[in-house]
mmCIF file with all atom_site columns, C-alpha atoms in Angstrom:
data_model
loop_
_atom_site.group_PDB
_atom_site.id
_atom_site.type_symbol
_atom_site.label_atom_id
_atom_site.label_alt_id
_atom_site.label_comp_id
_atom_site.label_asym_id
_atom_site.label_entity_id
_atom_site.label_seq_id
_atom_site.pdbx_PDB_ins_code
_atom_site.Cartn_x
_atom_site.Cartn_y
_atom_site.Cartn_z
_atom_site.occupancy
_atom_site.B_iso_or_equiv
_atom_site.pdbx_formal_charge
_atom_site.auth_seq_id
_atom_site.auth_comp_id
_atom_site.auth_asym_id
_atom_site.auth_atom_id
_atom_site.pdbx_PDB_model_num
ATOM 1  C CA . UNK A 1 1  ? 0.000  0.000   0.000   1.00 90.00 ? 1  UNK A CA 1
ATOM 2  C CA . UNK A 1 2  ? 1.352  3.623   -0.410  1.00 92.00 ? 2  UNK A CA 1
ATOM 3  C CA . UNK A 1 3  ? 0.514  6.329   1.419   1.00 92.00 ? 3  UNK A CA 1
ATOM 4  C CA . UNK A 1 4  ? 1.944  9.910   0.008   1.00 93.00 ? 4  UNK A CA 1
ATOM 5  C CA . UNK A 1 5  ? 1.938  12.809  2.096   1.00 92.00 ? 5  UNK A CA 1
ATOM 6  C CA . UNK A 1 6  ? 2.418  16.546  0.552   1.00 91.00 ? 6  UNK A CA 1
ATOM 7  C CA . UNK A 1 7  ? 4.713  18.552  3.105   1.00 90.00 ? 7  UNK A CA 1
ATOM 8  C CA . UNK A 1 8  ? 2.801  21.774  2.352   1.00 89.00 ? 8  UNK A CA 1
ATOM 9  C CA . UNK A 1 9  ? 0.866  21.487  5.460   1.00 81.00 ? 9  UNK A CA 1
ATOM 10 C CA . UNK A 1 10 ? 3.729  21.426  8.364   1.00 83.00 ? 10 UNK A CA 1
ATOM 11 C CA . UNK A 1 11 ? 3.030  18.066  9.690   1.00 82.00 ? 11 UNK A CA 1
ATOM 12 C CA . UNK A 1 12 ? 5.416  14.663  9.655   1.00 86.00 ? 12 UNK A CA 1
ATOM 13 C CA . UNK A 1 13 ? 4.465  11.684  7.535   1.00 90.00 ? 13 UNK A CA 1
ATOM 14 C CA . UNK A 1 14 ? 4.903  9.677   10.954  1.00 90.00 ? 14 UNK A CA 1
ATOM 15 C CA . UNK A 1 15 ? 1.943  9.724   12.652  1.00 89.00 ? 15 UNK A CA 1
ATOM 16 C CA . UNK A 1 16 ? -0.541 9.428   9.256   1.00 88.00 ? 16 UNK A CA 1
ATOM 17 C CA . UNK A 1 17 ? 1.913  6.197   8.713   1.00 90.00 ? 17 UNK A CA 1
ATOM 18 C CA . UNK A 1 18 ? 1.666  4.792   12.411  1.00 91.00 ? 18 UNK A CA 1
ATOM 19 C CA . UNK A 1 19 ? -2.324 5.230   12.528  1.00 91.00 ? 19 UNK A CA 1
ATOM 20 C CA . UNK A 1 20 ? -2.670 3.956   8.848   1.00 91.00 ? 20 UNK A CA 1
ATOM 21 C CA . UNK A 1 21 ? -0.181 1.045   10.339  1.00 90.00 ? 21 UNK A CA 1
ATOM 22 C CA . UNK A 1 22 ? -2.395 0.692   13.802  1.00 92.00 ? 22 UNK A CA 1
ATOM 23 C CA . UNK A 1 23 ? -5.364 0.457   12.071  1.00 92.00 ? 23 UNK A CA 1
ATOM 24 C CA . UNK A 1 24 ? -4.555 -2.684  10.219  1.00 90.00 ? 24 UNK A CA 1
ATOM 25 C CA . UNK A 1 25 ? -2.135 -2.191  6.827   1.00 87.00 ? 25 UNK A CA 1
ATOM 26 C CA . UNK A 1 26 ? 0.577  -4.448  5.865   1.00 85.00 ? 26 UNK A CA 1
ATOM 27 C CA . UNK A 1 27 ? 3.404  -3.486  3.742   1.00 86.00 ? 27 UNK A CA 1
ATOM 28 C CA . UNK A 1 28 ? 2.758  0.468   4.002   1.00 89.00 ? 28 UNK A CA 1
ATOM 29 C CA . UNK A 1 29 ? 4.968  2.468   1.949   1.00 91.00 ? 29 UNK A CA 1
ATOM 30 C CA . UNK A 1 30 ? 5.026  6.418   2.828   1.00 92.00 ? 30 UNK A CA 1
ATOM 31 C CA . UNK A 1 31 ? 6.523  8.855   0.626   1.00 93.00 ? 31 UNK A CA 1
ATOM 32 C CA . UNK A 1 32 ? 6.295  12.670  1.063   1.00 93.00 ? 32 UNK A CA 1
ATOM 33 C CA . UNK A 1 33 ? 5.673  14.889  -2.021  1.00 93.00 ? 33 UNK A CA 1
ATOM 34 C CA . UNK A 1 34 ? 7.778  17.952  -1.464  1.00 92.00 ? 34 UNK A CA 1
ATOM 35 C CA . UNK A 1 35 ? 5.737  21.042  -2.423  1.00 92.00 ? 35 UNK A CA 1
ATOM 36 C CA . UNK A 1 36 ? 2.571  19.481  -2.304  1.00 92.00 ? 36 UNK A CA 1
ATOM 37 C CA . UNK A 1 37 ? -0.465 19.643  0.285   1.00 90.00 ? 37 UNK A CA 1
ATOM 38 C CA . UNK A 1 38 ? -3.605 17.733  -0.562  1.00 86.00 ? 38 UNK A CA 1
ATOM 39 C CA . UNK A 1 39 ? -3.983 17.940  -4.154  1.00 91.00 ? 39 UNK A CA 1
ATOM 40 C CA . UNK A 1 40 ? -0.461 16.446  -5.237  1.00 91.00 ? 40 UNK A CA 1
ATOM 41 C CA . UNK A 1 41 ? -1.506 15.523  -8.348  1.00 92.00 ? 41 UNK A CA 1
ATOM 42 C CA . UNK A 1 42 ? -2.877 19.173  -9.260  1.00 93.00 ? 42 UNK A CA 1
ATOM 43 C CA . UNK A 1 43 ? 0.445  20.728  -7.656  1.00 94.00 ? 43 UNK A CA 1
ATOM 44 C CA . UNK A 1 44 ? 3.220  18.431  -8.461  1.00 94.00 ? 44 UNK A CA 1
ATOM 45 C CA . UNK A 1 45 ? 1.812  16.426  -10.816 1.00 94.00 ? 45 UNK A CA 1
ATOM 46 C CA . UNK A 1 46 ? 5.635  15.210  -12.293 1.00 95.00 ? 46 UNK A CA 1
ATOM 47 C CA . UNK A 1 47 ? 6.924  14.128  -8.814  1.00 94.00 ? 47 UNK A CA 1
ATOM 48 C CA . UNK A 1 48 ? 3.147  12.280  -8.484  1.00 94.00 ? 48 UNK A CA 1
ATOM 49 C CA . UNK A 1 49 ? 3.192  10.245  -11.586 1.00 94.00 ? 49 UNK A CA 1
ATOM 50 C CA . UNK A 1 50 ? 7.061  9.383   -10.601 1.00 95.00 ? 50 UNK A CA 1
ATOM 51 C CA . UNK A 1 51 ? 6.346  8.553   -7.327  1.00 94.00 ? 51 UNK A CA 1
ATOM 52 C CA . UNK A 1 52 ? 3.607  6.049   -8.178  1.00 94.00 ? 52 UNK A CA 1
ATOM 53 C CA . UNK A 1 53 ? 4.936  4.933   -11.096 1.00 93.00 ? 53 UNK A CA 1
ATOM 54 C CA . UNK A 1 54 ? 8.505  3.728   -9.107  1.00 93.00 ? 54 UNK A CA 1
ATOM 55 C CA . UNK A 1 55 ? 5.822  2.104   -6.216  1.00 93.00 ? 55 UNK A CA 1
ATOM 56 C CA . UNK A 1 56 ? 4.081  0.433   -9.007  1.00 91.00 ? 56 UNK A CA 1
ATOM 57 C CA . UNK A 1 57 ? 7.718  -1.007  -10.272 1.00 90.00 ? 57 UNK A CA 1
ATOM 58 C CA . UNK A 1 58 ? 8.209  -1.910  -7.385  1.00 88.00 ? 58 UNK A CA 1
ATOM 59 C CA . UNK A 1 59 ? 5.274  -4.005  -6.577  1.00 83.00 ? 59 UNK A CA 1
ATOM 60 C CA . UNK A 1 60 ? 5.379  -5.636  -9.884  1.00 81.00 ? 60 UNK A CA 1
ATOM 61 C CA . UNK A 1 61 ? 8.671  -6.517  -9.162  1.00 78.00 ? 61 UNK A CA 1
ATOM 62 C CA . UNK A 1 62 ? 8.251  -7.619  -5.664  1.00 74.00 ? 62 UNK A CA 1
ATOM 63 C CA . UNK A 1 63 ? 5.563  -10.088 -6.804  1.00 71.00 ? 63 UNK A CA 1
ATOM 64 C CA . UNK A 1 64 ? 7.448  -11.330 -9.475  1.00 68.00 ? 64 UNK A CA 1
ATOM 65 C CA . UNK A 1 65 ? 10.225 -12.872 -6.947  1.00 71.00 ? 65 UNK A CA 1
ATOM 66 C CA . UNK A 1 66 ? 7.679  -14.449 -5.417  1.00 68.00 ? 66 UNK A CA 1
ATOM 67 C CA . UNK A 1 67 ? 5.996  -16.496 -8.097  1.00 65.00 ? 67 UNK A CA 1
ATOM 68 C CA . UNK A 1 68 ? 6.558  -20.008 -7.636  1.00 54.00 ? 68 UNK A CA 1
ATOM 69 C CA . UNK A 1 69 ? 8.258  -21.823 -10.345 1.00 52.00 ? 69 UNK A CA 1
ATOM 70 C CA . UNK A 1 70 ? 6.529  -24.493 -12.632 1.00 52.00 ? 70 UNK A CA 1
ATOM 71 C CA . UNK A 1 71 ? 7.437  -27.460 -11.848 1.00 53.00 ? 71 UNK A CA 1
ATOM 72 C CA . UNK A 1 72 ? 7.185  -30.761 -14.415 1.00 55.00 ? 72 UNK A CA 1
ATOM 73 C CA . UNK A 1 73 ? 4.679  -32.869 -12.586 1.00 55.00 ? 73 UNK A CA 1
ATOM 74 C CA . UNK A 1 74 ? 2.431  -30.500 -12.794 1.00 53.00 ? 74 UNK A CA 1
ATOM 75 C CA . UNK A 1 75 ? -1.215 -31.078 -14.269 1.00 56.00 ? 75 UNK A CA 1
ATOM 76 C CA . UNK A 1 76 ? -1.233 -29.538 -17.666 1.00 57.00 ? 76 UNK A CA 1
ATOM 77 C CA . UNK A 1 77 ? -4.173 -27.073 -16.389 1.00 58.00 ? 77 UNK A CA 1
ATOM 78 C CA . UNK A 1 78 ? -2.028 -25.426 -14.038 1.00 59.00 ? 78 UNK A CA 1
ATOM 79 C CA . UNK A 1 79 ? 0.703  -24.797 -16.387 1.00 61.00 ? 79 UNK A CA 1
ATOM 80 C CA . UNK A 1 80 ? -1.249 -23.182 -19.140 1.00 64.00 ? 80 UNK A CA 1
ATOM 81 C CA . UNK A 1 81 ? -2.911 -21.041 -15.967 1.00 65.00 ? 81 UNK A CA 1
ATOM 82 C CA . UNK A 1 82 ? 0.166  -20.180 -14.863 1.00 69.00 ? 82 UNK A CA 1
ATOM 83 C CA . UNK A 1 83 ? 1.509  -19.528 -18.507 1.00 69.00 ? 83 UNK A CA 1
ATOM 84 C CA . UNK A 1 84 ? -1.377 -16.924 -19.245 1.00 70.00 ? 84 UNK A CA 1
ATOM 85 C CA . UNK A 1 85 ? -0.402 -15.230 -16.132 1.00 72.00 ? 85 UNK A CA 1
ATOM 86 C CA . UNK A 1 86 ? 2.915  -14.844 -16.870 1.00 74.00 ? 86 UNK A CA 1
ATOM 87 C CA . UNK A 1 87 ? 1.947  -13.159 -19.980 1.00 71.00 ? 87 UNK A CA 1
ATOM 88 C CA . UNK A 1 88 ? 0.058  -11.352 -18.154 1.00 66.00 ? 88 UNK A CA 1
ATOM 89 C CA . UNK A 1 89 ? 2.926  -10.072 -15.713 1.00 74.00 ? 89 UNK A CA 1
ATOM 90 C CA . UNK A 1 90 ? 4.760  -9.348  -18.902 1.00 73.00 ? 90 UNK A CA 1
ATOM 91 C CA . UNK A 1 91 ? 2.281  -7.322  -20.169 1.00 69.00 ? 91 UNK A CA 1
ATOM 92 C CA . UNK A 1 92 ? 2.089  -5.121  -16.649 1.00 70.00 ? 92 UNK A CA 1
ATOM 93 C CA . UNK A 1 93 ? 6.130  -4.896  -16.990 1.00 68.00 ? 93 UNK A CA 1
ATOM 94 C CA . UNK A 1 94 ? 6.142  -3.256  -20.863 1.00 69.00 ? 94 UNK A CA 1
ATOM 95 C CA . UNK A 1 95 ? 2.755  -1.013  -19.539 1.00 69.00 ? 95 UNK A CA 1
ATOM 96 C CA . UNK A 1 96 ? 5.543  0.485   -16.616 1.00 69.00 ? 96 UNK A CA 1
ATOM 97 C CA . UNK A 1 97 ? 8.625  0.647   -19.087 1.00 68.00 ? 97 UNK A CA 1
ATOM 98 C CA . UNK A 1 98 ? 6.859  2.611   -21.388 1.00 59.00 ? 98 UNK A CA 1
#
């Protein structure tokens, strides 16, 4: 999950994190947008897009690693279903190059 935070307004990116954190989320990410208050996409919209777009890379990448390899005695179903979404991750890898 990310969580971005302009630093127009004063405050830390702490606290939003720790409650965001306390309230449940896993695998929070918290980037401040120098600049920007609550309409970061409006105000900065260049360190926005860049911001997400690296977090998005990221992910991607992240979940990549932790696809699990196909192995031979597998049923023939799972390796076409895990074929298609390999394509699939492909696909989400040229969509973040470009």
């Amino acid at each position: 999950m990310l969580y971005l935070h302009g630093d127009a307004d004063g405050r830390g990116i702490e606290d939003y994190v720790a409650g965001i954190e306390a309230i449940g989320a896993e695998a929070l990410t918290g980037k401040v947008i120098s600049g920007a208050g609550e309409f970061m996409p409006v105000e900065r919209p260049e360190a926005f897009v860049q911001v997400v777009r690296d977090f998005a890379k990221s992910a991607v990448s992240a979940r990549a690693k932790q696809r699990s390899v196909v192995l031979p005695d597998k049923p023939q179903r799972c390796r076409q279903r895990e074929d298609s979404l390999m394509a699939h991750r492909r696909a989400e890898v040229r969509l973040w190059r470009s």
